[in-house]
Structure formats: structure tokens, C-alpha cells
PDB file of C-alpha atoms in Angstrom:
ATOM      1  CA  UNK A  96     -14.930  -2.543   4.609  1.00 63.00           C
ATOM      2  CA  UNK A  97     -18.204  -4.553   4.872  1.00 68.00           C
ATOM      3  CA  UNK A  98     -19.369  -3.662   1.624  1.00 83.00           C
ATOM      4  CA  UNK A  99     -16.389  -4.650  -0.564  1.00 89.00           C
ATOM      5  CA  UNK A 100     -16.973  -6.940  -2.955  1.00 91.00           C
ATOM      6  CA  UNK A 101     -13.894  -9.073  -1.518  1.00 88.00           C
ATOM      7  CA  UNK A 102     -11.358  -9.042   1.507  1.00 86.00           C
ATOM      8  CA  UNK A 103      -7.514  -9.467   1.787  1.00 87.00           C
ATOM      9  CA  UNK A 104      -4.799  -8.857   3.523  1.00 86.00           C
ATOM     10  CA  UNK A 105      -4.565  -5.689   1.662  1.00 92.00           C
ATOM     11  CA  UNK A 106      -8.145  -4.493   1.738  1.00 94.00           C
ATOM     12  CA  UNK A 107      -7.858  -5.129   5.308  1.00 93.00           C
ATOM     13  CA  UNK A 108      -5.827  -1.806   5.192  1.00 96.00           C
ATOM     14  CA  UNK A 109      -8.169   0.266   3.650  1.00 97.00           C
ATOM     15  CA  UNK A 110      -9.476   2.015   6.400  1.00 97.00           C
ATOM     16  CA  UNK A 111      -6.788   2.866   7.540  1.00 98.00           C
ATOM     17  CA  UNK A 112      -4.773   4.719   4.169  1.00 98.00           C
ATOM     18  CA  UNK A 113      -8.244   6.224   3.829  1.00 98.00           C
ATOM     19  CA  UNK A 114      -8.339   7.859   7.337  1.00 98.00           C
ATOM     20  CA  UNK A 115      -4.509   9.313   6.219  1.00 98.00           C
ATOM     21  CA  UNK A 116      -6.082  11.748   3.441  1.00 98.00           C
ATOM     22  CA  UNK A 117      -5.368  14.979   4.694  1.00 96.00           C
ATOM     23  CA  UNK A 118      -8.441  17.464   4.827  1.00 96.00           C
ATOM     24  CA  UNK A 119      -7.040  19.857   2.129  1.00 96.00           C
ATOM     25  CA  UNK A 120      -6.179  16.666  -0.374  1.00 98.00           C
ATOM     26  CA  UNK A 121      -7.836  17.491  -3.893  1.00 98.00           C
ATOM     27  CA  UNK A 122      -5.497  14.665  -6.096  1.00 98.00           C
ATOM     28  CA  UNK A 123      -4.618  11.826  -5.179  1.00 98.00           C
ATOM     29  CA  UNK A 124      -2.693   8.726  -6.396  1.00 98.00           C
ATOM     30  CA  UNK A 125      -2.856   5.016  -5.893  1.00 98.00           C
ATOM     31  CA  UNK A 126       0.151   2.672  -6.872  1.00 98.00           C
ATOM     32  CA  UNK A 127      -0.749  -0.581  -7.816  1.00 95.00           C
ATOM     33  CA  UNK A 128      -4.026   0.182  -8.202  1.00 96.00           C
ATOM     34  CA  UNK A 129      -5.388  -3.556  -9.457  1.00 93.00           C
ATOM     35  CA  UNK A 130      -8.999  -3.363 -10.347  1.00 94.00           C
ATOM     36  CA  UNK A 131      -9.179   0.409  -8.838  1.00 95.00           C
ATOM     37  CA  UNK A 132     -11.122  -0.509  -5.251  1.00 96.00           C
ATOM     38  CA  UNK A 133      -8.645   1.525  -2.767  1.00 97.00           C
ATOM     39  CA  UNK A 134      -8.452   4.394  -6.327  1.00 97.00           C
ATOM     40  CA  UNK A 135     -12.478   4.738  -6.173  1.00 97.00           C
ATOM     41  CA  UNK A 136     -12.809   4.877  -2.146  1.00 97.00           C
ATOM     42  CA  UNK A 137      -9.947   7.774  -2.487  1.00 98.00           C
ATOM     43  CA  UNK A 138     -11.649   9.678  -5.018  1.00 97.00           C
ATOM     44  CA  UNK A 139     -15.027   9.990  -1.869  1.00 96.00           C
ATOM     45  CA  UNK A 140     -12.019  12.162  -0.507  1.00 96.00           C
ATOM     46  CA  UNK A 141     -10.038  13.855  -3.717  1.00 97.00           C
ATOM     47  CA  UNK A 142     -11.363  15.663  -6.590  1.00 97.00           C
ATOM     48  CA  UNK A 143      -9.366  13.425  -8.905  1.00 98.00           C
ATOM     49  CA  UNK A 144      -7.321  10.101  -8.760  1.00 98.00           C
ATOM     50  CA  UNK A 145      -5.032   8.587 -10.618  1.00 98.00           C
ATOM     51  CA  UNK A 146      -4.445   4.811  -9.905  1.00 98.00           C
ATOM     52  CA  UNK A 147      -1.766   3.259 -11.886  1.00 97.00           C
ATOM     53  CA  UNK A 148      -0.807  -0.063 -12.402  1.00 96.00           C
ATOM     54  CA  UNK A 149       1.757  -2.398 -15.157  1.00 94.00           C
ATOM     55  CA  UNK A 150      -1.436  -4.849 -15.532  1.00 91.00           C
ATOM     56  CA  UNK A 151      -3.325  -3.382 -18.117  1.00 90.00           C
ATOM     57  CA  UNK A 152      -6.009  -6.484 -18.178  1.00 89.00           C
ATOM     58  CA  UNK A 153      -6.714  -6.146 -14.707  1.00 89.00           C
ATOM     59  CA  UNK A 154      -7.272  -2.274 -15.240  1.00 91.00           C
ATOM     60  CA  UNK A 155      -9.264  -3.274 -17.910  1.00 88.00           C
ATOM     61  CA  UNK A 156     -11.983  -5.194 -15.798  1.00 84.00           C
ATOM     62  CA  UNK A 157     -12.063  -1.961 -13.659  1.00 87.00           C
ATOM     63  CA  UNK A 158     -15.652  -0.486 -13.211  1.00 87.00           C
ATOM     64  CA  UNK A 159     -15.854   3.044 -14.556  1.00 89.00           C
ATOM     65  CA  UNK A 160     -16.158   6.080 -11.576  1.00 91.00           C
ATOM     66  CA  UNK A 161     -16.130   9.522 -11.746  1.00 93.00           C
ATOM     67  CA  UNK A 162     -13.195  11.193 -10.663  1.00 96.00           C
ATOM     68  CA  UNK A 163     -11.101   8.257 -11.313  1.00 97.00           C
ATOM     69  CA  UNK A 164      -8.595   7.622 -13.738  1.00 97.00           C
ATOM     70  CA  UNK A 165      -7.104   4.616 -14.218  1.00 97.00           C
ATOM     71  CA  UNK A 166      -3.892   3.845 -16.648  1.00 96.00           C
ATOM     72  CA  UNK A 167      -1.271   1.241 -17.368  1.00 96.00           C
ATOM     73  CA  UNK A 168       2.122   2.708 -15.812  1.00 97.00           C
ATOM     74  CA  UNK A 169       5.004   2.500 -13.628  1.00 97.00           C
ATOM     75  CA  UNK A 170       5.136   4.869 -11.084  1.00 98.00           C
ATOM     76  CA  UNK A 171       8.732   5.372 -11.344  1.00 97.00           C
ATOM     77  CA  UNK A 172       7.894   7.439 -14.655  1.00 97.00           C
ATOM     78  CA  UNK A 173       5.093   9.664 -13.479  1.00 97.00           C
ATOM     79  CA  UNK A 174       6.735  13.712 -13.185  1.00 94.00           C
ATOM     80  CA  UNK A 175       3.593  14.521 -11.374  1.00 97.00           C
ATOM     81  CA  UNK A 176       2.925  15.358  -7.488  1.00 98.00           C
ATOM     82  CA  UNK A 177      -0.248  14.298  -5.795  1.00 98.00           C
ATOM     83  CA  UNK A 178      -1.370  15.456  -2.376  1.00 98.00           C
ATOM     84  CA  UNK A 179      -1.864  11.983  -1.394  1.00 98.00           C
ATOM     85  CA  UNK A 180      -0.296   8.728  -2.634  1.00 98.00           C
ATOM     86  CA  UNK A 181      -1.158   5.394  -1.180  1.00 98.00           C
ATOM     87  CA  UNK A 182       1.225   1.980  -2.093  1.00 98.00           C
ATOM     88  CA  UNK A 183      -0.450  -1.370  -1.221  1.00 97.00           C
ATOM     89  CA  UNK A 184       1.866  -4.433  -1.866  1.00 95.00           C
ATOM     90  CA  UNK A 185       3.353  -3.314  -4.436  1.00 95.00           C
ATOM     91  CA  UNK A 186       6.923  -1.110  -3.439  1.00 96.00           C
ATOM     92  CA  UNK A 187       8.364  -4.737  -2.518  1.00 95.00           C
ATOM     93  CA  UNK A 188       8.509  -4.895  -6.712  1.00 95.00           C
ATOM     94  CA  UNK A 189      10.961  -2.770  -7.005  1.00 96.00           C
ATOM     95  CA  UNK A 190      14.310  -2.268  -5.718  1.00 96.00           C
ATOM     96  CA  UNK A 191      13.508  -0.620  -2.392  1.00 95.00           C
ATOM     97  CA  UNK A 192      15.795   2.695  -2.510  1.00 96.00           C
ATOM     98  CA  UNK A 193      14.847   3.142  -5.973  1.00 97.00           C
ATOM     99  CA  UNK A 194      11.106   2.743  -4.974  1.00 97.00           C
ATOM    100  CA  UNK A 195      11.249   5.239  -1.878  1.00 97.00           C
ATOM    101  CA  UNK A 196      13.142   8.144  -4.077  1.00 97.00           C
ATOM    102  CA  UNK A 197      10.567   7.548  -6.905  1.00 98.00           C
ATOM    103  CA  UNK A 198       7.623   7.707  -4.636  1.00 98.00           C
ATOM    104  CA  UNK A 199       9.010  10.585  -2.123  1.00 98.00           C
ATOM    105  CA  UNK A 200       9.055  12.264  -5.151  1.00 98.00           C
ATOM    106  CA  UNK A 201       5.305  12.014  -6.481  1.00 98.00           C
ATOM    107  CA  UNK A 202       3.949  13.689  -2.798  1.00 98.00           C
ATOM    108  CA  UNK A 203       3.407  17.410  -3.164  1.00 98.00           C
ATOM    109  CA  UNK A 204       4.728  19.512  -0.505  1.00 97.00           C
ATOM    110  CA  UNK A 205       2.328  19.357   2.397  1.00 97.00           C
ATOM    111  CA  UNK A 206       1.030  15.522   1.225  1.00 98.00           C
ATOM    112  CA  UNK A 207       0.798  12.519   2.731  1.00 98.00           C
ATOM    113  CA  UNK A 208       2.405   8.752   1.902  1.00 98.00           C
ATOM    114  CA  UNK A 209       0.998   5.919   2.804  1.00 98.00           C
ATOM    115  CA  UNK A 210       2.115   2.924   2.811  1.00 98.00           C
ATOM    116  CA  UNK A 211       0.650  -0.930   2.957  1.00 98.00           C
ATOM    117  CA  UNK A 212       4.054  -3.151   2.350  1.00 97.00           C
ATOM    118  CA  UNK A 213       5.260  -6.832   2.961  1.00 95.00           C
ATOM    119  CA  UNK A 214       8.844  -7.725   3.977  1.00 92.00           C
ATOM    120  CA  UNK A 215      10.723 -10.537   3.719  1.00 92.00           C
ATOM    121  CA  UNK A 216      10.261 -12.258   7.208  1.00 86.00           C
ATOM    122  CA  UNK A 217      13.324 -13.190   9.205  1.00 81.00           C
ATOM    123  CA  UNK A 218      13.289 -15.896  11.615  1.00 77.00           C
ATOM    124  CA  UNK A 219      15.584 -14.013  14.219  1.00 78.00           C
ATOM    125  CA  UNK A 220      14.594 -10.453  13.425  1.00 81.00           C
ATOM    126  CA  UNK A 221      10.553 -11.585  13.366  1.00 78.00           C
ATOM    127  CA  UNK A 222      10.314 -13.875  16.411  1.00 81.00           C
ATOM    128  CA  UNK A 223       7.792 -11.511  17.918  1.00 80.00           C
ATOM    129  CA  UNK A 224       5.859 -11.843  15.229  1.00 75.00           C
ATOM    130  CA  UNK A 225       5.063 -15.863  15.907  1.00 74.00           C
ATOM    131  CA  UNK A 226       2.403 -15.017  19.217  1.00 78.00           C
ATOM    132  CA  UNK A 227       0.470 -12.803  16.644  1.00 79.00           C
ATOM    133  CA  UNK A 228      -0.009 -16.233  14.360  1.00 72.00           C
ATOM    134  CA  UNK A 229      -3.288 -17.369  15.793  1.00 74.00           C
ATOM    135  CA  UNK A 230      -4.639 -13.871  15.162  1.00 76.00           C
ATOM    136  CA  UNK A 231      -3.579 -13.661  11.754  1.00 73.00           C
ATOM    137  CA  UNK A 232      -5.039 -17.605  11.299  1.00 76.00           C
ATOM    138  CA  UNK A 233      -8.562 -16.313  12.937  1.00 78.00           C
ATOM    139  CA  UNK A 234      -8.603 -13.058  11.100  1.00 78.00           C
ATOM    140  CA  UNK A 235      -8.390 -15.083   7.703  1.00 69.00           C
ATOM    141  CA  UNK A 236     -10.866 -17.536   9.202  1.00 77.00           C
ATOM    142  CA  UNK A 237     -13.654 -14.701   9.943  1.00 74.00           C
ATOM    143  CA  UNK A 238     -13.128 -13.525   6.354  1.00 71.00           C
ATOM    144  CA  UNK A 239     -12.658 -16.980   4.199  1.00 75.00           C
ATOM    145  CA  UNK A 240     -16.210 -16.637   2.414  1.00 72.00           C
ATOM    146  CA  UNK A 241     -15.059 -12.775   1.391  1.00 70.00           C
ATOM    147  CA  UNK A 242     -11.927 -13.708   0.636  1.00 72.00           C
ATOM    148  CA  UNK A 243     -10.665 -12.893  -2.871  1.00 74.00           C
ATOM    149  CA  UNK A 244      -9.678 -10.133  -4.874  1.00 76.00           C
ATOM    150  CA  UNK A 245      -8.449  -9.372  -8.610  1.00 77.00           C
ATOM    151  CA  UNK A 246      -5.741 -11.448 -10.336  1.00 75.00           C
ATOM    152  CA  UNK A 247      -2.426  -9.314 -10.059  1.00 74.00           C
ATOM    153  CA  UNK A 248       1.044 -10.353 -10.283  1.00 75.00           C
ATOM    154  CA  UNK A 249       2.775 -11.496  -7.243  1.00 77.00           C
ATOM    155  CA  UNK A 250       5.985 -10.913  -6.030  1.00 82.00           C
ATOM    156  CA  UNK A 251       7.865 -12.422  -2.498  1.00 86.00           C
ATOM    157  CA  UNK A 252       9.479  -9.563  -1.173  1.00 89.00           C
ATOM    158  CA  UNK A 253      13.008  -9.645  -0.676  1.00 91.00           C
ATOM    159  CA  UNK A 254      14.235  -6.788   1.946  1.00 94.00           C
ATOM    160  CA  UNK A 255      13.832  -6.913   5.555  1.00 93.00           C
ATOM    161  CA  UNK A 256      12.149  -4.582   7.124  1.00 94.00           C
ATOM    162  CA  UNK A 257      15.488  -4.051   8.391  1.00 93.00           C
ATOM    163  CA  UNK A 258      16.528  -2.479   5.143  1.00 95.00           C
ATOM    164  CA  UNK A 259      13.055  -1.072   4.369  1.00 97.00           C
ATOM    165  CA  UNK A 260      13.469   0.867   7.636  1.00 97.00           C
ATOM    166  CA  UNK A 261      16.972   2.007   6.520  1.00 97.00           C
ATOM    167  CA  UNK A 262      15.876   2.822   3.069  1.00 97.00           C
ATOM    168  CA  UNK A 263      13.049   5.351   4.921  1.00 98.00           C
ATOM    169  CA  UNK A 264      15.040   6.967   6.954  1.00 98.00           C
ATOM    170  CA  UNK A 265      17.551   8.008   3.707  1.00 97.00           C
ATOM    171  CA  UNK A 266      14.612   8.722   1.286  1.00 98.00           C
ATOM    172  CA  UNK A 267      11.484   9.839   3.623  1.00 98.00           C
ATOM    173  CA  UNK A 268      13.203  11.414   7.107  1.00 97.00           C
ATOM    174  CA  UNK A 269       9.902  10.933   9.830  1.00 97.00           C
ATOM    175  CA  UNK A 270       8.723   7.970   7.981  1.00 98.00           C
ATOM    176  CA  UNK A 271       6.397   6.243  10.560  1.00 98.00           C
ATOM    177  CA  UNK A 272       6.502   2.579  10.156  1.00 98.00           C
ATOM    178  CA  UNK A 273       4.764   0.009  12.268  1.00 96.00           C
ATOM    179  CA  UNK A 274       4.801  -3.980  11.748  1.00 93.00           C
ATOM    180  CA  UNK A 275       1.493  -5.063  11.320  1.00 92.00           C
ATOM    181  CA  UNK A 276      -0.396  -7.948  11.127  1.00 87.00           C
ATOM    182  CA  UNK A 277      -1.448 -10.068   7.972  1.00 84.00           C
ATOM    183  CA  UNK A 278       2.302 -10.053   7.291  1.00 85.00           C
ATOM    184  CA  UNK A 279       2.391  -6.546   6.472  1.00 92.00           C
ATOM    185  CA  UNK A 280       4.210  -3.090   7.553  1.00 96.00           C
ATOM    186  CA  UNK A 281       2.319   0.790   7.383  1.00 98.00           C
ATOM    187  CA  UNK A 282       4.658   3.410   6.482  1.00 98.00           C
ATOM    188  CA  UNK A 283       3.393   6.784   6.874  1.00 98.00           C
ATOM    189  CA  UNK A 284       4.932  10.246   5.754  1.00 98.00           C
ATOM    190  CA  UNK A 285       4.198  13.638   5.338  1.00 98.00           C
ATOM    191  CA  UNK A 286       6.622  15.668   2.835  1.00 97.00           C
ATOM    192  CA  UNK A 287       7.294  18.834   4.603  1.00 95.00           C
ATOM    193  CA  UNK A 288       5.613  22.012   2.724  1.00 90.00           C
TER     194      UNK A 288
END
């Protein structure tokens, strides 16, 4: 969004999880959560987030919003259920079935996931993926002097999206997932009320 105070590949997403909040969505959680930006554009649309992340120093250097909430913890812990519950690079962390049961079960009935993932690129399985290089190279370009974003851990990601798809389809039956660019996947699903 042009008034972030940075862009990457993951912020590039934003619009997108945000136009996912269902109507009736009062709580809302945000995995990952960095230095809160995707937690405090949710909470325009939810009475109350929760954004979560294992780095408590970059939570710490979070600006303080109403309605937000932000703590040091792994999602695979939380007993609660949120009526929305966004994931931006961070389920490739995690063992992937592990990662879809815990987060299929933090989405009340009648909410929404939605995902922002990487997978681990194959050269066979990903060929298609090669013509879309010069857009990913120009969409970088047009946002170089943006570009940034807080200092959290990072991870290569080491399933396919292969086995991310297979994964889905065991933990979150209807999961929509689309390759997209910047080297990431959207994974989309609403658990049944």
C-alpha cells in the first residue's frame, strides 16, 4: 500500500489478505506478525487482533494501536479461534502438516484463512514460473527505494508446493491455492460453520 512505511514481497500481499476479511469478522489473528503492519491494517476491519510472533525484539519496536495486541508466541500453542487468521511467510517454519492442523484449528467456524507462503522452487515442477522472471525483476525495480521491512528471522522453505498442496487438501478440504509471483503461493480457506 502506498503509504507503508516499506515494501516487500510480503507487503506486496497485503491488499489482498485484507480484501479476504469476511464482513461479519470481529477477531482476528496474524501469524508472524513482525513489527505488527499487516496486525494494525486488520484491526481497520476487526474489533480486536492478536498478532503473534517468536521475535519478541521485533515485537518490541512495534508502534502501539488500539485494538491490537501484540505477544511473543507460537501459534501452534494458541487454544483460541479467530474469525480471521492471516500467515505471511512464516508456515514454511514449521513442518508443513503440523502447521496446517495447528492453523485449521485457530479459524472459528464460518472464518476465513489466508495465506501468503513461499515454497521450495523446483526446477521441473516450476518451469512456468521462469517467463514471470522479468516481472518479478521489474516489480522489485519499481519498489527498490521502498524496499525494506523489519529484521525477522529467515527461513528457506523446504516443501514443494507439491507437498504444500497435498498437505491442504488433508488438513483444509477447499483450500484455494494459486502460485503467485514474488516467489510466493495464496492459500485461501473458509472453515465450514
Amino acid at each position: 500500500m502506498a503509504t507503508d512505511p516499506y515494501w516487500n514481497h510480503n507487503t506486496h500481499y497485503h491488499p489482498w489478505l485484507l480484501d479476504q476479511v469476511p464482513a461479519h469478522a470481529r477477531t482476528a489473528l496474524d501469524i508472524g506478525c513482525g513489527d505488527g503492519l499487516l496486525a494494525r491494517k486488520l484491526a481497520t476491519r476487526c474489533d480486536a487482533v492478536l498478532g503473534i510472533d517468536i521475535d519478541s525484539e521485533v515485537i518490541a519496536n512495534a508502534p502501539s494501536t488500539p485494538h491490537v495486541h501484540l505477544d511473543k508466541a507460537d501459534f501452534r500453542d494458541l487454544d483460541d479461534t479467530f474469525d480471521m487468521v492471516t500467515a505471511v511467510a512464516t508456515l514454511h517454519h514449521v513442518p508443513v502438516r503440523e502447521g496446517m492442523a495447528a492453523v485449521r484449528d485457530l479459524v472459528a467456524p464460518g472464518g476465513t484463512l489466508a495465506v501468503v507462503g513461499l515454497w521450495k522452487m523446483h526446477p521441473l515442477n516450476d518451469i512456468g514460473y521462469l517467463p514471470l522472471l522479468p516481472v518479478v525483476w521489474a516489480t522489485d525495480r519499481r519498489h527498490r527505494r521502498r524496499a525494506g521491512g523489519p529484521n525477522a528471522t529467515i527461513r528457506d522453505p523446504e516443501e514443494t508446493l507439491g507437498e504444500i498442496r497435498r498437505a491442504a487438501e488433508e488438513f483444509l478440504p477447499g483450500a484455494q491455492i494459486r502460485r503467485r509471483l514474488l516467489w510466493r503461493y495464496t492459500l485461501l480457506w473458509q472453515r465450514p460453520r
